[in-house]
Short mmCIF file of C-alpha atoms in Angstrom, two decimals:
data_model
loop_
_atom_site.label_atom_id
_atom_site.label_comp_id
_atom_site.label_asym_id
_atom_site.label_seq_id
_atom_site.Cartn_x
_atom_site.Cartn_y
_atom_site.Cartn_z
CA MET K 1 12.95 29.81 5.59
CA THR K 2 15.71 30.60 7.28
CA PRO K 3 17.30 27.39 9.82
CA SER K 4 16.97 29.18 13.34
CA ASP K 5 12.98 29.89 11.87
CA PRO K 6 10.60 27.93 14.29
CA LEU K 7 8.57 26.34 11.54
CA SER K 8 12.20 25.03 10.50
CA THR K 9 13.56 23.66 13.68
CA THR K 10 9.95 22.02 13.32
CA LEU K 11 10.00 19.98 10.14
CA LYS K 12 13.63 18.87 11.66
CA LYS K 13 12.64 17.33 14.42
CA THR K 14 9.16 16.34 12.98
CA HIS K 15 12.18 14.31 10.39
CA GLY K 16 14.48 12.78 13.26
CA ILE K 17 10.79 11.15 14.57
CA VAL K 18 10.13 9.60 11.69
CA ALA K 19 13.71 8.25 10.93
CA CYS K 20 13.81 7.30 14.25
CA TRP K 21 9.87 5.20 13.97
CA ARG K 22 10.83 3.71 10.56
CA LEU K 23 14.51 2.51 12.09
CA LEU K 24 12.76 1.15 14.85
CA ARG K 25 10.18 -0.77 12.72
CA ALA K 26 12.81 -2.10 11.30
CA ILE K 27 14.54 -2.83 13.00
CA SER K 28 12.79 -5.08 14.75
CA HIS K 29 11.25 -5.96 11.75
CA LEU K 30 14.92 -7.75 11.53
CA LEU K 31 14.19 -9.45 14.44
CA LEU K 32 11.49 -10.64 14.25
CA GLY K 33 12.27 -12.46 10.92
CA LEU K 34 15.33 -13.58 12.48
CA PHE K 35 13.21 -15.67 15.06
CA VAL K 36 10.89 -17.16 12.73
CA ILE K 37 13.82 -18.06 10.61
CA ARG K 38 15.70 -19.67 13.42
CA PHE K 39 12.50 -21.44 14.82
CA ARG K 40 9.73 -22.07 12.92
CA PHE K 41 11.56 -22.67 9.29
CA ALA K 42 12.46 -25.63 10.22
CA GLY K 43 8.51 -26.89 10.00
CA PHE K 44 7.48 -24.94 6.89
CA THR K 45 7.54 -26.51 3.03
CA PRO K 46 10.22 -24.63 0.35
CA GLU K 47 7.49 -23.36 -0.77
CA HIS K 48 6.54 -22.05 2.24
CA ARG K 49 9.41 -20.61 2.57
CA GLN K 50 9.12 -18.70 -0.57
CA GLN K 51 6.46 -17.39 0.12
CA ARG K 52 7.88 -15.89 4.21
CA VAL K 53 10.69 -14.28 2.14
CA ILE K 54 8.73 -12.71 -0.51
CA ARG K 55 6.79 -11.53 1.63
CA TRP K 56 9.01 -10.78 4.56
CA SER K 57 10.99 -8.50 2.03
CA ARG K 58 8.23 -6.44 -0.19
CA GLU K 59 7.18 -5.63 4.12
CA PHE K 60 11.13 -4.53 4.72
CA VAL K 61 11.71 -2.43 1.71
CA GLU K 62 7.93 -0.36 2.40
CA LEU K 63 8.81 -0.17 6.25
CA LEU K 64 12.05 1.77 5.67
CA GLY K 65 9.74 4.47 3.37
CA LEU K 66 10.96 2.62 -0.27
CA GLN K 67 8.23 2.23 -2.78
CA LEU K 68 9.12 -0.57 -5.20
CA THR K 69 8.72 -0.67 -8.54
CA VAL K 70 9.60 -4.20 -10.23
CA HIS K 71 8.98 -4.09 -14.26
CA GLY K 72 8.49 -7.91 -16.27
CA SER K 73 8.48 -11.07 -13.53
CA PHE K 74 10.62 -13.52 -12.32
CA PRO K 75 10.00 -16.92 -13.34
CA ALA K 76 8.38 -19.17 -11.32
CA LYS K 77 10.47 -22.34 -11.22
CA GLY K 78 14.80 -23.00 -12.19
CA PRO K 79 16.85 -23.74 -12.67
CA LEU K 80 18.02 -19.50 -13.48
CA MET K 81 20.81 -17.74 -12.57
CA VAL K 82 20.01 -14.73 -12.16
CA VAL K 83 22.69 -11.87 -12.83
CA ALA K 84 22.33 -7.67 -11.36
CA ASN K 85 24.02 -4.69 -11.34
CA HIS K 86 24.69 -4.07 -6.96
CA MET K 87 24.42 -0.83 -5.14
CA SER K 88 23.22 -1.92 -1.49
CA TRP K 89 23.24 -4.22 1.20
CA LEU K 90 19.23 -3.03 0.04
CA ASP K 91 19.58 -4.88 -3.14
CA ILE K 92 18.96 -8.35 -1.41
CA SER K 93 16.15 -7.54 0.09
CA VAL K 94 14.74 -5.28 -3.33
CA LEU K 95 15.18 -8.90 -5.06
CA HIS K 96 13.51 -10.88 -2.39
CA ALA K 97 10.42 -8.87 -3.79
CA SER K 98 10.63 -9.43 -6.28
CA GLY K 99 10.32 -12.87 -6.14
CA TYR K 100 12.68 -15.68 -4.54
CA CYS K 101 16.10 -16.69 -4.77
CA ARG K 102 19.41 -18.35 -3.37
CA PHE K 103 22.22 -15.23 -3.15
CA VAL K 104 25.80 -15.83 -3.65
CA SER K 105 26.69 -13.52 -0.91
CA LYS K 106 30.54 -12.13 0.06
CA ALA K 107 32.04 -14.00 2.96
CA ASP K 108 32.04 -10.73 5.45
CA VAL K 109 27.74 -10.83 4.95
CA LYS K 110 28.11 -13.93 7.32
CA HIS K 111 29.26 -11.92 11.07
CA TRP K 112 27.25 -9.46 10.50
CA PRO K 113 24.82 -8.69 13.36
CA VAL K 114 21.13 -9.94 12.27
CA LEU K 115 21.30 -9.70 9.04
CA GLY K 116 24.06 -12.28 8.56
CA GLY K 117 21.72 -14.99 10.52
CA LEU K 118 18.75 -13.81 8.47
CA ALA K 119 21.40 -13.95 4.99
CA THR K 120 22.20 -17.53 6.46
CA GLY K 121 19.08 -18.72 7.28
CA ILE K 122 17.85 -18.86 4.06
CA ASP K 123 20.94 -20.58 2.29
CA THR K 124 22.84 -18.36 0.99
CA LEU K 125 26.18 -18.98 -0.42
CA TYR K 126 29.19 -17.19 1.35
CA ILE K 127 32.91 -17.00 -0.96
CA ALA K 128 35.79 -15.52 -0.50
CA ARG K 129 36.39 -12.97 -2.94
CA GLU K 130 39.73 -12.64 -2.65
CA SER K 131 40.81 -16.69 -2.82
CA ARG K 132 40.53 -17.97 -6.37
CA ARG K 133 40.33 -21.58 -4.36
CA ASP K 134 36.99 -20.47 -3.01
CA ALA K 135 35.67 -19.20 -6.23
CA MET K 136 36.69 -22.57 -7.85
CA ARG K 137 34.59 -23.84 -4.85
CA VAL K 138 31.29 -22.04 -4.93
CA VAL K 139 31.21 -22.15 -8.76
CA HIS K 140 30.87 -26.08 -8.45
CA HIS K 141 27.94 -25.56 -5.34
CA ILE K 142 26.10 -22.49 -7.59
CA LYS K 143 26.03 -25.05 -10.73
CA ASP K 144 24.60 -28.20 -8.07
CA ALA K 145 22.04 -25.64 -7.07
CA LEU K 146 21.30 -25.20 -10.40
CA LEU K 147 21.29 -28.87 -11.59
CA GLY K 148 18.84 -29.16 -9.05
CA GLY K 149 15.64 -26.59 -10.25
CA GLY K 150 16.93 -23.58 -8.15
CA VAL K 151 17.18 -19.56 -8.81
CA ILE K 152 21.14 -18.92 -8.18
CA ALA K 153 21.28 -14.74 -7.65
CA ILE K 154 24.96 -13.02 -8.65
CA PHE K 155 26.73 -9.27 -8.33
CA PRO K 156 28.63 -10.52 -11.07
CA GLU K 157 30.88 -6.50 -10.29
CA GLY K 158 31.80 -8.36 -6.95
CA THR K 159 31.29 -4.57 -5.03
CA THR K 160 29.05 -2.00 -4.89
CA SER K 161 28.28 1.33 -6.68
CA ASP K 162 27.50 4.33 -6.82
CA GLY K 163 24.39 3.51 -9.23
CA ALA K 164 25.94 6.26 -11.83
CA ASP K 165 27.19 3.40 -14.16
CA VAL K 166 27.73 -0.39 -13.91
CA LEU K 167 30.86 -1.37 -13.09
CA PRO K 168 32.85 -4.61 -15.18
CA PHE K 169 31.15 -7.84 -15.36
CA HIS K 170 33.51 -10.31 -13.49
CA GLY K 171 32.40 -14.24 -15.61
CA ASN K 172 34.03 -16.60 -12.55
CA LEU K 173 30.62 -17.80 -11.15
CA ILE K 174 28.68 -17.70 -14.32
CA GLN K 175 31.35 -20.37 -16.14
CA ALA K 176 28.64 -22.51 -13.33
CA ALA K 177 26.22 -21.78 -15.40
CA ILE K 178 27.59 -23.22 -18.45
CA SER K 179 28.90 -26.02 -16.35
CA ALA K 180 25.32 -26.77 -15.88
CA ASN K 181 23.97 -25.59 -19.21
CA VAL K 182 21.02 -23.05 -17.87
CA PRO K 183 20.05 -19.47 -18.74
CA VAL K 184 21.09 -16.21 -17.48
CA LEU K 185 18.79 -13.18 -16.01
CA PRO K 186 19.91 -10.20 -16.37
CA VAL K 187 18.16 -7.31 -14.39
CA ALA K 188 18.30 -3.89 -13.49
CA LEU K 189 18.45 -2.33 -9.99
CA ARG K 190 17.91 1.43 -10.10
CA TYR K 191 16.98 3.63 -6.66
CA ALA K 192 15.19 7.24 -7.61
CA TYR K 193 14.11 9.90 -5.85
CA VAL K 194 10.25 9.87 -5.94
CA GLN K 195 9.91 13.80 -6.34
CA GLY K 196 12.26 14.40 -9.74
CA GLY K 197 13.56 11.08 -10.35
CA GLN K 198 16.69 11.52 -10.27
CA LEU K 199 19.85 8.92 -8.42
CA ALA K 200 19.03 8.80 -5.28
CA THR K 201 22.23 8.73 -3.59
CA ASP K 202 21.16 8.33 0.29
CA THR K 203 20.38 3.84 -0.14
CA THR K 204 24.26 3.57 -1.60
CA TYR K 205 26.73 1.20 0.29
CA VAL K 206 30.35 2.28 -0.85
CA GLY K 207 33.85 3.19 -0.04
CA GLU K 208 34.19 3.50 3.91
CA GLN K 209 30.90 3.70 4.84
CA THR K 210 29.32 0.96 7.34
CA LEU K 211 26.44 -0.46 7.99
CA PRO K 212 25.14 1.08 11.04
CA ASN K 213 25.83 5.16 8.54
CA SER K 214 24.31 3.44 6.01
CA LEU K 215 21.23 2.15 7.23
CA TRP K 216 20.98 5.24 8.94
CA ARG K 217 20.80 7.56 5.83
CA THR K 218 18.38 5.26 4.40
CA VAL K 219 15.85 6.16 7.18
CA CYS K 220 16.61 9.91 6.69
CA ALA K 221 16.24 10.48 3.35
CA PRO K 222 13.85 11.57 1.56
CA PRO K 223 10.95 9.14 -0.59
CA VAL K 224 12.78 6.65 -2.81
CA ARG K 225 11.80 4.27 -5.41
CA ALA K 226 12.94 1.10 -5.85
CA VAL K 227 13.45 -0.12 -9.91
CA VAL K 228 13.59 -3.27 -10.83
CA ARG K 229 13.93 -4.02 -14.61
CA ILE K 230 13.51 -8.08 -15.67
CA GLY K 231 15.15 -8.68 -18.50
CA GLN K 232 14.80 -12.02 -20.59
CA PRO K 233 16.95 -14.93 -19.60
CA GLN K 234 19.93 -16.16 -22.65
CA THR K 235 21.49 -18.61 -22.94
CA ALA K 236 25.39 -18.74 -23.56
CA GLY K 237 25.52 -19.67 -27.37
CA GLY K 238 28.44 -20.91 -27.00
CA ARG K 239 30.69 -18.60 -25.35
CA ASP K 240 32.59 -18.41 -22.86
CA ARG K 241 32.49 -16.97 -19.38
CA ARG K 242 34.41 -13.81 -20.76
CA VAL K 243 32.27 -12.88 -23.35
CA TRP K 244 28.79 -13.69 -21.55
CA ALA K 245 29.88 -11.44 -18.30
CA VAL K 246 30.26 -8.86 -21.30
CA ASP K 247 26.82 -9.36 -22.96
CA LEU K 248 24.91 -9.74 -19.85
CA ARG K 249 26.15 -6.48 -18.30
CA GLU K 250 24.95 -4.74 -21.52
CA ALA K 251 21.96 -6.18 -21.27
CA VAL K 252 21.65 -4.88 -17.33
CA CYS K 253 23.31 -1.56 -19.26
CA ARG K 254 20.19 -1.11 -21.66
CA ARG K 255 17.95 -0.95 -19.43
CA PRO K 256 15.10 1.91 -20.76
CA PRO K 257 15.77 5.18 -18.51
CA SER K 258 13.05 5.60 -15.27
CA PRO K 259 10.67 8.28 -16.02
CA PRO K 260 10.74 11.15 -14.03
CA ILE K 261 8.04 10.97 -10.84
CA PRO K 262 5.46 13.49 -11.58
CA ASN K 263 6.00 15.49 -8.01
CA PRO K 264 3.08 14.79 -6.36
CA PRO K 265 0.30 17.51 -5.40
#
């Protein structure tokens, strides 16, 4: 079959229609989520808010064409810090679909169209990564949230990677868990193509990619499985933040490889 074959042309058109339909439904879901946050969230109990976030995230991940597989489970309550590797803006929805947590994110996210409003509405903590003073401020806020029984999630790599390896973990924000004397839960994320099980490249958000381009690549991708492997909580045990950051990275890297997914019949 050559690119000029009628069948090839038909398949391309069909694929484009499916991608556009996914995109339209995903954008509608985003706007609906923003409406609920702005006009209804205030009337929900904290437990209801958390359940709505989890359900909304699962629906959003499904609308984008991702299949979610979760190994393990989040503790029902805090105080707890969650650390995970970071590959995409998708990571937040994938983690929220696995269990509720409050995220620490780069300050730029606050100004993203729609997504920024959603992130702010669910009490995301923002950090200016280039500012040491702001990092100290955020550490204090994380500590207070942990002492209040919260579950706080951070991406210690400080940026996204292509998923082939886990970048070094920075220990600055992990200091909050030490100061609050709470455990940290390592979580490993992986995106793999359903057919064959290879590492998915269409879902990454790295380098100079724009958010619209990344979203379009995601909805155009062949079926992708988002795999979440939840480890065992660990306490500092006398380790300082730098040593603990290294050990937490090793815990994330020790995730067993996901077995190849059999090709569909």
